[in-house]
């Protein structure tokens, strides 16, 4: 059993670390497919990656219900750490969560299990934080949409069915799911407006 | 040769220095103290606390002094300060039934348990300017009445016979909304409407309440009770596990009793309009109660046809800090838009005169 | 009475988190107005509180901030807001469009092209482009949900029927990413084409109306028009009297009470940059004094 004293630390400098992490996430969201780095240092509870932990410390609080997948909730460490550092409620029902943290990308559930927003309030939707094996090598994907000058190419190890799952965004817009891929301190955003295809397909 | 205007920073500093000078007034006149404002302009302090959404007499007095007596400016100062305060939680609902009453009147019953207590009121004063007040002097000591007392609410008396709808019960699973923390969306529930009205401009509510009396959404009101006195404020401390008293504050409550003809499912009964404010704020709470009742039109299946019944209209325009900001922003430069409009207007006029075959009048020709 | 120590960039961290989440959703849904719990700021509503909150939520110690009002760094409200951030965040400020990383603006888009990595923050008074056609939020929200913008086209067409032109000269509505009709804030329509395919991120903050919206870089932004009445820009047909520019939006300066007037660039940084590079108009002083940025 972990006590509070044994929990990994949060940000050393809450204000400026949150600011620099937010700017990385904002830049990622504004330039889909582009790799941004998280520079702020923070403690990281297993199995959270550094980028995931920094994003949590930056964006989560008691107003944002969080859903954790099986890998993230395999031990209570991540949930405890989140509760202590962010006060965010960890909930069992994904359809009303603000953020879903996915430790095992291969067992990502269908995206319509999360909050998709309504046509009146499409912003009331889940942002997925999805940990992946690489954001610099692996199969190449071509991304198009707002934020991208023409098309951008991303090389990443992402779950094979992600393209299929993300197709929901094209049909439901303006409703949809926004995704932030994380590997270590690298992040890439795929907002709902981005169309993702296997490169050269 | 033309040189573009510069030195705005200096101009701003100088203007603010001049403002401070004007605020002070003639230096031969003693400077007004916060306790003088708090003690002798207390109804102004009450209004600033109510519409500023912050119970702090000293800060409200400071705001009034800094605002040179402009109450809306003072409310703005208090609001901006309030927005920076940390939030520890919410207090327990105040129980006005246990109020230590200093004034209490009902227009629905001649006599009621506890009686009618006039208290400190302008009512029945003859509005004749009092020349004695132009000079310093001590008023006569008040006749000591009975000590402050707890007395039952008139609406509770009516409620025992089921003649008036019950006050809605609190629901622990649905926390009370807070429009300073969550963006407002419509339709809005009564908790948010009441919060909006409590913060609303007294003059705006007065005019709207008045309009309902003149037929724009008539609600047949009676002033069931207006009470003013001290109420206990308690805070539930999670560590301690019980509610801790924080102290008592003066508040005014107005419960309007309004006609309701009933519906297919509801027996006819009286309905309530509710007003609550810090300090002694009778005009505010009465107006608030009238408008609260009008805004319940949707809930009571009444036809919505008057401004006071229209929650979007009322709630979007009731806040004087928002209203004064936007009205006064017209002072800011609009050169570039005006230039665009000038261009359009010149074009439209040229086309008009070309089409009509008339010559465009020139300003110079008139000179 | 205790003096309060304010946080970096004034806003508390909880408020910043709330605004930051709204900004991310705004970027993800280009042109959609995200409701946010706008705070009471120490300047009046209608004077830039939305822009100030957005800027406060994104600003970091490495940023270089430029603030303009009517295109100028020297207008009083621009000075006031610039001073606010210099004081509360200690950031470097500039008047140079090129050197700025964050530019907060009221009513103009700078003349110099913006670049990738810059953020343009607009102050917005009325974010709802349909508001003057339909005052009810519940109705306009439904129209946006359904993408039902017939009312706007009817209005624009009525202008054409009546005046022969679309009689909207500023706050001219645009369609973002072929989905949302959006208010560009009260910029003159001259600036509308700069929003299209812009390399910089554009963020819009409306404090009193509690809305944040965004245009990501390289997003299609089209001014509403008709095939037989295409959108057109307006600028007074004259070169700037100070720098001779014939491609910039102009302020009209009334120089006496006998009808004399002259036209100068509304974007003071652009104008001064041109003068420093040796460009001259009919009224410019010579030799020009170098302007120090920073």
Short mmCIF file of C-alpha atoms in Angstrom, two decimals, chain C residues 59 65 80-93:
data_model
loop_
_atom_site.label_atom_id
_atom_site.label_comp_id
_atom_site.label_asym_id
_atom_site.label_seq_id
_atom_site.Cartn_x
_atom_site.Cartn_y
_atom_site.Cartn_z
CA UNK C 59 1.46 33.43 -21.63
CA UNK C 65 3.91 40.23 -26.06
CA UNK C 80 -3.11 49.68 -20.35
CA UNK C 81 -3.31 45.98 -21.25
CA UNK C 82 0.39 45.76 -22.17
CA UNK C 83 1.29 47.31 -18.81
CA UNK C 84 -1.01 44.85 -17.04
CA UNK C 85 0.94 41.88 -18.39
CA UNK C 86 4.33 43.50 -18.02
CA UNK C 87 3.44 43.96 -14.34
CA UNK C 88 1.66 40.68 -13.55
CA UNK C 89 3.72 38.31 -15.74
CA UNK C 90 6.94 40.22 -16.17
CA UNK C 91 7.02 39.29 -19.85
CA UNK C 92 8.98 41.15 -22.47
CA UNK C 93 6.82 43.41 -24.59
#
